[in-house]
Short mmCIF file of C-alpha atoms in Angstrom, two decimals:
data_model
loop_
_atom_site.label_atom_id
_atom_site.label_comp_id
_atom_site.label_asym_id
_atom_site.label_seq_id
_atom_site.Cartn_x
_atom_site.Cartn_y
_atom_site.Cartn_z
CA MET A 1 56.25 85.16 100.74
CA ALA A 2 58.80 87.03 98.66
CA ARG A 3 59.70 85.39 95.38
CA ILE A 4 62.24 85.82 92.60
CA THR A 5 60.16 86.30 89.49
CA ALA A 6 62.81 87.10 86.92
CA GLY A 7 66.50 87.58 86.21
CA VAL A 8 68.18 90.23 84.13
CA CYS A 9 71.80 90.42 83.04
CA THR A 10 73.49 93.28 81.30
CA SER A 11 76.89 94.79 80.72
CA HIS A 12 77.51 97.97 82.71
CA VAL A 13 79.86 99.89 80.41
CA PRO A 14 80.59 103.37 81.87
CA ALA A 15 80.50 105.03 78.41
CA VAL A 16 76.89 103.82 78.07
CA GLY A 17 76.03 105.83 81.20
CA ALA A 18 77.88 108.84 79.81
CA ALA A 19 75.96 108.56 76.52
CA ILE A 20 72.65 108.61 78.44
CA ASP A 21 73.71 111.46 80.71
CA MET A 22 74.96 113.59 77.81
CA GLY A 23 71.93 112.95 75.57
CA LYS A 24 73.84 110.99 72.94
CA THR A 25 71.59 107.92 72.77
CA GLY A 26 70.39 108.90 69.29
CA ASP A 27 73.92 109.18 67.85
CA ASP A 28 74.80 106.71 65.09
CA TYR A 29 77.34 105.00 67.33
CA TRP A 30 74.96 104.51 70.28
CA LYS A 31 71.59 104.07 68.60
CA PRO A 32 71.88 100.28 68.05
CA VAL A 33 72.92 99.80 71.69
CA PHE A 34 69.87 101.54 73.10
CA ALA A 35 67.54 99.97 70.54
CA GLY A 36 68.52 96.66 72.16
CA TYR A 37 66.90 97.76 75.44
CA GLU A 38 63.57 99.00 74.07
CA PHE A 39 61.91 95.63 74.65
CA SER A 40 63.38 95.45 78.15
CA LYS A 41 62.17 98.90 79.18
CA GLN A 42 58.64 98.04 78.12
CA TRP A 43 58.83 94.63 79.80
CA ILE A 44 59.97 95.98 83.16
CA LYS A 45 57.33 98.71 83.10
CA GLU A 46 54.74 95.93 83.04
CA GLU A 47 56.57 93.65 85.47
CA LYS A 48 56.84 96.29 88.21
CA PRO A 49 59.28 94.56 90.55
CA ASP A 50 59.26 95.71 94.19
CA VAL A 51 62.94 95.04 94.77
CA ILE A 52 65.96 94.40 92.57
CA PHE A 53 68.77 92.34 94.04
CA LEU A 54 71.54 93.84 91.95
CA VAL A 55 74.80 91.91 91.66
CA TYR A 56 77.62 94.12 90.39
CA ASN A 57 81.20 94.96 91.06
CA ASP A 58 82.58 98.09 92.60
CA HIS A 59 85.35 99.52 90.40
CA ALA A 60 87.64 100.90 93.10
CA THR A 61 84.95 103.35 94.14
CA ALA A 62 83.43 102.52 97.52
CA MET A 63 86.07 99.86 98.13
CA ASP A 64 89.72 100.66 97.63
CA LEU A 65 92.68 98.52 98.65
CA ARG A 66 92.10 99.14 102.37
CA LEU A 67 89.18 96.69 102.39
CA ILE A 68 88.51 94.01 99.79
CA PRO A 69 85.38 92.02 100.59
CA THR A 70 84.70 89.12 98.23
CA PHE A 71 80.94 89.50 98.67
CA ALA A 72 79.36 92.65 100.16
CA ILE A 73 75.64 93.22 100.67
CA GLY A 74 74.25 96.74 100.94
CA CYS A 75 71.89 96.83 103.92
CA GLY A 76 71.48 100.62 104.16
CA ASP A 77 68.42 102.82 103.50
CA LYS A 78 69.98 104.59 100.55
CA PHE A 79 73.06 104.65 98.34
CA ASP A 80 74.32 107.80 96.61
CA PRO A 81 75.74 107.75 93.07
CA ALA A 82 79.51 108.02 93.38
CA ASP A 83 81.93 110.58 91.98
CA GLU A 84 84.28 108.32 89.98
CA GLY A 85 86.52 111.19 88.95
CA TRP A 86 84.22 112.78 86.37
CA GLY A 87 81.68 113.96 89.00
CA PRO A 88 78.65 111.86 90.13
CA ARG A 89 76.23 110.66 87.44
CA PRO A 90 73.04 112.75 87.39
CA VAL A 91 70.82 109.83 88.43
CA PRO A 92 68.45 109.37 91.38
CA VAL A 93 69.65 108.21 94.78
CA VAL A 94 69.23 104.44 95.06
CA GLN A 95 66.68 103.47 97.73
CA GLY A 96 67.68 100.32 99.58
CA CYS A 97 65.55 97.61 101.17
CA PRO A 98 67.18 97.09 104.58
CA GLU A 99 64.60 94.64 105.93
CA LEU A 100 65.06 92.20 103.07
CA ALA A 101 68.81 92.85 102.80
CA TRP A 102 69.42 92.03 106.47
CA HIS A 103 67.22 88.96 106.18
CA VAL A 104 69.20 87.75 103.14
CA ALA A 105 72.50 88.51 104.89
CA GLN A 106 71.57 86.38 107.88
CA SER A 107 70.21 83.52 105.82
CA VAL A 108 73.08 83.45 103.32
CA ILE A 109 75.76 83.65 106.01
CA GLN A 110 74.06 80.73 107.71
CA SER A 111 74.31 78.91 104.37
CA ASP A 112 78.12 79.25 104.71
CA PHE A 113 78.73 82.28 102.48
CA ASP A 114 80.67 84.85 104.48
CA LEU A 115 79.13 88.12 103.36
CA THR A 116 80.36 91.55 104.40
CA ILE A 117 77.51 93.75 105.59
CA VAL A 118 77.71 97.33 104.33
CA ASN A 119 75.48 100.07 105.72
CA GLU A 120 76.98 103.07 103.98
CA MET A 121 78.53 103.15 100.53
CA ASN A 122 78.30 105.05 97.29
CA VAL A 123 77.45 103.09 94.17
CA ASP A 124 79.30 103.43 90.89
CA HIS A 125 78.51 102.83 87.22
CA GLY A 126 78.47 99.07 87.81
CA LEU A 127 75.14 99.52 89.57
CA THR A 128 73.69 102.71 88.07
CA VAL A 129 74.26 101.98 84.36
CA PRO A 130 72.08 98.84 84.42
CA LEU A 131 69.33 100.83 86.18
CA SER A 132 69.55 103.54 83.50
CA LEU A 133 69.44 100.97 80.70
CA MET A 134 66.31 99.33 82.10
CA PHE A 135 64.46 102.40 83.45
CA GLY A 136 65.71 105.33 81.36
CA GLN A 137 65.93 108.67 83.13
CA PRO A 138 63.16 108.85 85.78
CA ASP A 139 63.15 111.37 88.66
CA GLN A 140 63.12 108.43 91.08
CA TRP A 141 64.02 104.79 90.45
CA PRO A 142 60.67 102.94 90.39
CA CYS A 143 61.69 100.26 92.89
CA ARG A 144 64.05 99.54 95.73
CA VAL A 145 67.49 98.05 95.15
CA ILE A 146 69.77 95.83 97.22
CA PRO A 147 73.33 96.38 95.99
CA PHE A 148 75.45 93.22 96.12
CA ALA A 149 79.11 93.78 95.28
CA VAL A 150 81.42 90.97 94.14
CA ASN A 151 85.19 91.40 94.11
CA VAL A 152 86.41 90.82 90.56
CA VAL A 153 89.18 93.44 90.73
CA VAL A 154 91.77 91.83 93.01
CA TYR A 155 92.80 88.24 92.22
CA PRO A 156 91.41 85.79 93.09
CA PRO A 157 87.75 86.53 92.39
CA PRO A 158 85.20 83.95 93.54
CA SER A 159 84.84 81.03 91.13
CA GLY A 160 81.91 80.62 88.79
CA GLN A 161 80.80 77.64 90.85
CA ARG A 162 80.85 79.71 94.04
CA CYS A 163 78.81 82.43 92.38
CA PHE A 164 76.29 79.93 91.01
CA ASN A 165 75.85 78.36 94.45
CA LEU A 166 75.58 81.81 96.03
CA GLY A 167 72.64 82.48 93.71
CA LYS A 168 70.92 79.39 95.09
CA ALA A 169 71.48 80.57 98.66
CA ILE A 170 70.09 84.03 97.82
CA ARG A 171 67.00 82.45 96.33
CA LYS A 172 66.41 80.35 99.45
CA ALA A 173 66.83 83.46 101.57
CA VAL A 174 64.40 85.55 99.53
CA GLU A 175 61.79 82.80 99.59
CA SER A 176 61.91 82.62 103.37
CA PHE A 177 61.02 86.30 103.72
CA ASP A 178 57.43 86.78 104.89
CA ASP A 179 56.43 89.95 103.01
CA ASP A 180 54.85 89.44 99.64
CA LEU A 181 57.54 91.03 97.48
CA LYS A 182 58.25 90.63 93.79
CA VAL A 183 62.04 90.41 93.56
CA GLN A 184 64.23 90.38 90.49
CA ILE A 185 67.85 89.33 90.51
CA TRP A 186 70.26 91.07 88.16
CA GLY A 187 73.77 90.05 87.21
CA THR A 188 75.90 92.70 85.56
CA GLY A 189 79.26 93.25 83.87
CA GLY A 190 81.03 91.62 80.94
CA MET A 191 80.93 90.41 78.32
CA SER A 192 84.38 89.91 76.77
CA HIS A 193 86.63 92.92 77.23
CA GLN A 194 90.10 93.87 78.29
CA LEU A 195 90.91 97.41 79.41
CA GLN A 196 94.59 97.03 80.22
CA GLY A 197 97.96 96.42 78.62
CA SER A 198 98.92 95.84 75.02
CA ARG A 199 96.09 93.31 74.64
CA ALA A 200 93.44 95.97 75.43
CA GLY A 201 90.47 95.93 73.07
CA LEU A 202 90.08 92.15 73.07
CA ILE A 203 86.62 90.92 72.08
CA ASN A 204 85.62 87.27 71.66
CA GLN A 205 82.21 86.93 70.06
CA GLU A 206 82.42 83.16 69.86
CA PHE A 207 83.10 82.88 73.60
CA ASP A 208 80.32 85.33 74.44
CA ASN A 209 77.71 83.57 72.36
CA GLN A 210 78.65 80.19 73.78
CA PHE A 211 78.38 81.72 77.25
CA LEU A 212 74.88 83.01 76.46
CA ASP A 213 73.84 79.60 75.07
CA ARG A 214 75.24 77.65 78.00
CA LEU A 215 73.75 80.06 80.52
CA ARG A 216 70.39 78.92 79.22
CA THR A 217 70.96 75.23 78.59
CA ASP A 218 73.98 74.17 80.65
CA ALA A 219 74.43 76.59 83.54
CA GLU A 220 75.73 73.84 85.83
CA GLY A 221 78.49 73.04 83.34
CA LEU A 222 79.21 76.69 82.63
CA ALA A 223 79.72 77.29 86.34
CA LEU A 224 82.75 74.97 86.19
CA LEU A 225 84.63 77.22 83.76
CA PRO A 226 87.89 78.18 85.49
CA HIS A 227 89.17 81.73 86.05
CA LEU A 228 92.02 81.17 83.60
CA ASP A 229 89.62 80.50 80.72
CA TYR A 230 87.78 83.78 81.30
CA VAL A 231 91.00 85.81 81.34
CA ARG A 232 92.53 84.04 78.34
CA ASP A 233 89.40 83.89 76.18
CA ALA A 234 87.23 86.80 77.36
CA GLY A 235 89.94 89.26 78.46
CA SER A 236 91.11 90.30 81.90
CA GLU A 237 87.87 92.17 82.60
CA GLY A 238 85.70 89.43 81.08
CA ILE A 239 85.89 87.73 84.48
CA GLU A 240 82.96 89.98 85.47
CA LEU A 241 80.78 87.35 83.79
CA VAL A 242 80.89 85.20 86.94
CA MET A 243 78.30 87.64 88.30
CA TRP A 244 75.84 86.47 85.65
CA LEU A 245 76.08 83.04 87.28
CA VAL A 246 74.75 84.44 90.55
CA MET A 247 71.62 85.46 88.65
CA ARG A 248 71.35 82.05 86.99
CA GLY A 249 71.83 80.15 90.23
CA ALA A 250 68.96 82.08 91.80
CA LEU A 251 66.51 80.90 89.12
CA ASN A 252 65.10 77.49 88.38
CA ALA A 253 67.04 75.24 86.01
CA ASP A 254 64.17 75.48 83.52
CA ALA A 255 63.81 79.27 83.69
CA ARG A 256 62.93 80.64 80.25
CA GLU A 257 65.13 83.01 78.28
CA LEU A 258 62.67 85.71 77.30
CA TYR A 259 65.07 88.08 75.55
CA ARG A 260 68.66 88.25 74.37
CA PHE A 261 70.71 91.09 72.90
CA TYR A 262 74.36 91.21 71.91
CA HIS A 263 76.27 94.10 70.35
CA VAL A 264 79.91 94.89 69.56
CA PRO A 265 81.36 97.35 70.39
CA ALA A 266 80.23 99.56 73.24
CA SER A 267 83.41 101.53 73.87
CA ASN A 268 85.93 98.76 74.72
CA THR A 269 83.37 96.09 75.45
CA ALA A 270 81.14 93.42 73.96
CA LEU A 271 77.73 94.30 75.35
CA GLY A 272 75.37 91.49 76.30
CA HIS A 273 71.90 91.49 77.81
CA VAL A 274 69.39 88.77 78.69
CA ILE A 275 66.07 88.51 80.50
CA TYR A 276 64.96 85.25 82.10
CA GLU A 277 61.51 84.50 83.45
CA ASN A 278 61.54 82.21 86.44
CA SER A 279 59.25 79.22 86.32
CA MET A 280 56.83 79.09 89.26
CA MET B 1 105.76 77.01 98.42
CA ALA B 2 105.14 79.80 95.92
CA LEU B 3 101.58 80.40 94.81
CA ASN B 4 100.65 79.02 91.42
CA LYS B 5 100.25 81.64 88.66
CA PRO B 6 98.71 79.79 85.71
CA TYR B 7 97.80 83.13 84.11
CA SER B 8 101.35 84.45 83.82
CA ASP B 9 101.85 83.45 80.16
CA ILE B 10 98.83 85.32 78.77
CA PRO B 11 100.39 87.98 76.53
CA GLY B 12 99.84 91.69 77.14
CA THR B 13 97.92 90.98 80.35
CA THR B 14 98.75 91.60 84.00
CA VAL B 15 96.57 89.84 86.53
CA PHE B 16 96.20 92.04 89.62
CA ASP B 17 97.24 89.38 92.10
CA ALA B 18 98.71 89.47 95.60
CA ASP B 19 102.19 90.49 94.42
CA MET B 20 100.87 93.31 92.25
CA ALA B 21 98.41 94.51 94.90
CA ARG B 22 101.26 94.75 97.41
CA ARG B 23 103.63 96.45 95.01
CA GLY B 24 101.02 98.94 93.85
CA TYR B 25 99.33 99.73 97.15
CA HIS B 26 100.38 103.38 97.47
CA LEU B 27 100.20 104.05 93.73
CA ASN B 28 96.60 102.83 93.71
CA GLN B 29 95.67 104.66 96.90
CA PHE B 30 97.16 107.86 95.43
CA CYS B 31 94.81 107.34 92.45
CA MET B 32 91.88 106.85 94.84
CA SER B 33 92.61 110.23 96.41
CA LEU B 34 91.71 111.82 93.06
CA MET B 35 88.07 110.90 93.63
CA LYS B 36 87.82 114.10 95.68
CA PRO B 37 87.52 117.33 93.65
CA ASP B 38 89.83 119.26 96.03
CA ASN B 39 92.57 116.67 95.60
CA ARG B 40 92.18 116.73 91.83
CA GLU B 41 92.76 120.48 91.90
CA ARG B 42 95.77 120.20 94.16
CA PHE B 43 97.28 117.47 91.99
CA LYS B 44 96.76 119.50 88.81
CA ALA B 45 98.34 122.54 90.43
CA GLY B 46 101.55 120.69 91.27
CA GLU B 47 101.81 117.02 90.28
CA ARG B 48 105.28 116.31 91.63
CA ALA B 49 104.59 117.94 94.99
CA TYR B 50 101.32 116.02 95.33
CA LEU B 51 103.00 112.73 94.43
CA ASP B 52 105.73 113.39 97.00
CA GLU B 53 103.07 113.25 99.72
CA TRP B 54 102.74 109.52 98.96
CA PRO B 55 105.23 106.78 99.88
CA MET B 56 105.47 105.65 96.25
CA THR B 57 108.64 104.49 94.49
CA GLU B 58 110.39 106.91 92.15
CA GLU B 59 109.53 104.56 89.26
CA GLN B 60 105.83 104.79 90.14
CA LYS B 61 105.99 108.59 90.33
CA GLN B 62 107.82 108.86 87.00
CA ALA B 63 105.30 106.55 85.35
CA VAL B 64 102.45 108.76 86.64
CA LEU B 65 104.14 111.98 85.47
CA ALA B 66 104.72 110.40 82.03
CA ARG B 67 101.11 109.07 81.97
CA ASP B 68 102.57 105.74 80.88
CA TYR B 69 99.80 103.35 81.85
CA ASN B 70 101.70 100.20 80.93
CA ARG B 71 104.53 101.30 83.20
CA MET B 72 102.08 102.07 85.99
CA ILE B 73 100.54 98.60 85.61
CA ALA B 74 104.00 96.99 85.71
CA ALA B 75 104.60 98.93 88.93
CA GLY B 76 101.46 97.51 90.52
CA GLY B 77 98.78 99.86 89.22
CA ASN B 78 95.30 98.47 88.61
CA ILE B 79 93.23 99.81 85.75
CA TYR B 80 90.20 100.73 87.88
CA PHE B 81 92.40 102.78 90.19
CA LEU B 82 94.34 104.28 87.30
CA ALA B 83 90.96 105.31 85.86
CA LYS B 84 90.82 108.05 88.52
CA LEU B 85 94.01 109.49 87.02
CA PHE B 86 92.86 109.53 83.41
CA ALA B 87 89.45 110.84 84.52
CA THR B 88 91.32 113.71 86.18
CA ASP B 89 92.90 114.35 82.78
CA GLY B 90 89.43 114.29 81.20
CA GLN B 91 90.16 111.06 79.32
CA SER B 92 87.83 108.12 78.72
CA PHE B 93 88.54 104.40 79.12
CA GLU B 94 88.74 104.23 75.35
CA GLN B 95 91.51 106.84 75.16
CA ALA B 96 93.45 105.23 78.00
CA ALA B 97 93.08 101.74 76.52
CA ALA B 98 94.26 102.99 73.12
CA SER B 99 97.37 104.50 74.73
CA MET B 100 98.30 101.14 76.23
CA THR B 101 98.13 99.33 72.89
CA GLY B 102 100.37 101.81 71.10
CA LEU B 103 97.58 102.57 68.60
CA SER B 104 96.29 106.04 67.87
CA ARG B 105 92.84 106.75 69.27
CA GLU B 106 91.41 106.67 65.73
CA ARG B 107 93.06 103.36 64.84
CA TYR B 108 91.95 101.82 68.16
CA ARG B 109 88.39 102.99 67.59
CA GLU B 110 88.45 101.48 64.09
CA MET B 111 89.71 98.18 65.51
CA MET B 112 86.81 98.15 67.98
CA LEU B 113 84.28 98.99 65.27
CA ASP B 114 85.69 96.09 63.26
CA GLY B 115 84.82 93.75 66.13
CA GLY B 116 87.75 94.32 68.46
CA ARG B 117 91.04 92.54 68.94
CA LYS B 118 90.91 88.81 68.22
CA PRO B 119 91.69 86.67 71.26
CA GLU B 120 94.51 84.61 69.73
CA GLY B 121 97.22 86.10 71.86
CA GLN B 122 97.90 89.20 69.78
CA THR B 123 99.07 92.45 71.28
CA GLY B 124 99.73 95.93 69.90
CA GLU B 125 98.81 96.62 66.25
#
């Protein structure tokens, strides 16, 4: 039986990817950011997951305004790094896990979540920056990845409650898969940030730290936080945090927070990162 | 009955909702076209001519030519689409964000290093 052994959440700031790609991780500005992932890189080397179920958002890359799926699951064999306007990131092609992805799609749709099935798409920094943060710069990513894109660009995004419940449905789906796979679920994006308008540059450390605390101790309550509160308190792009609730919903209520890191600023963004171990 | 917009009084913030997505459709799809290197070159070679291939409003085209991101957002632009435009100009999110606040890049960077803008409804400096 496949099982979800751990959850990881991290911001997916594009400038972090650029710093890695351009060899700037040792610069004074970036050093403290990457120091915050040293533990995680060591941890995942020992954990050796078979598959990562990676919840992220596409930033008008594979999905433009012609098609706007709320939830899209990548069921293809592989996903190429996208050219977001600066040229594609120099990172390995992402190898998918079609057999598990299709299984999850069927099970989750039958649990009343209407997923869009995607067989071909390029993946942007939302997916590749978390991989780089956790695995560094290998020639090949060390495991397979199921990309799962959530619309947080066009209003309305799915609610926190919906995302939390989706996590539960994903967990049920994974656990009904026969192969003995070690699966991790990752939620990405956030934390507080706003990239647009005269309020750009907003950071709310108090909100972020409460979010991190409640994710651990009161995830059910946190899931009730309305869209308006994210936009007002965590900035228009802070709404990405609902994707962390997918991760949390897929783990047991008593899952253990193994690691936490928080740093301001990473470009325009408050960067957050947690690792949870699922209880068995 | 009109749709409820509880977010409309948040200062300095445009929520990319149904009205904005409709208004900005061609502006945003123009930006998407800049994901292709050939299109980036064609746009750089003649911005006005390239823009005239798109059924955008004159206001949208003028906002693009002026690189006025707040004006583009008011005309229905979404930041992740507009990112293709400032990427074509070789700019980062930080530079583009600074331009929208009216701060110099240096002053914006300092504000971020000091912990960013406080959430209590401030805009600009």
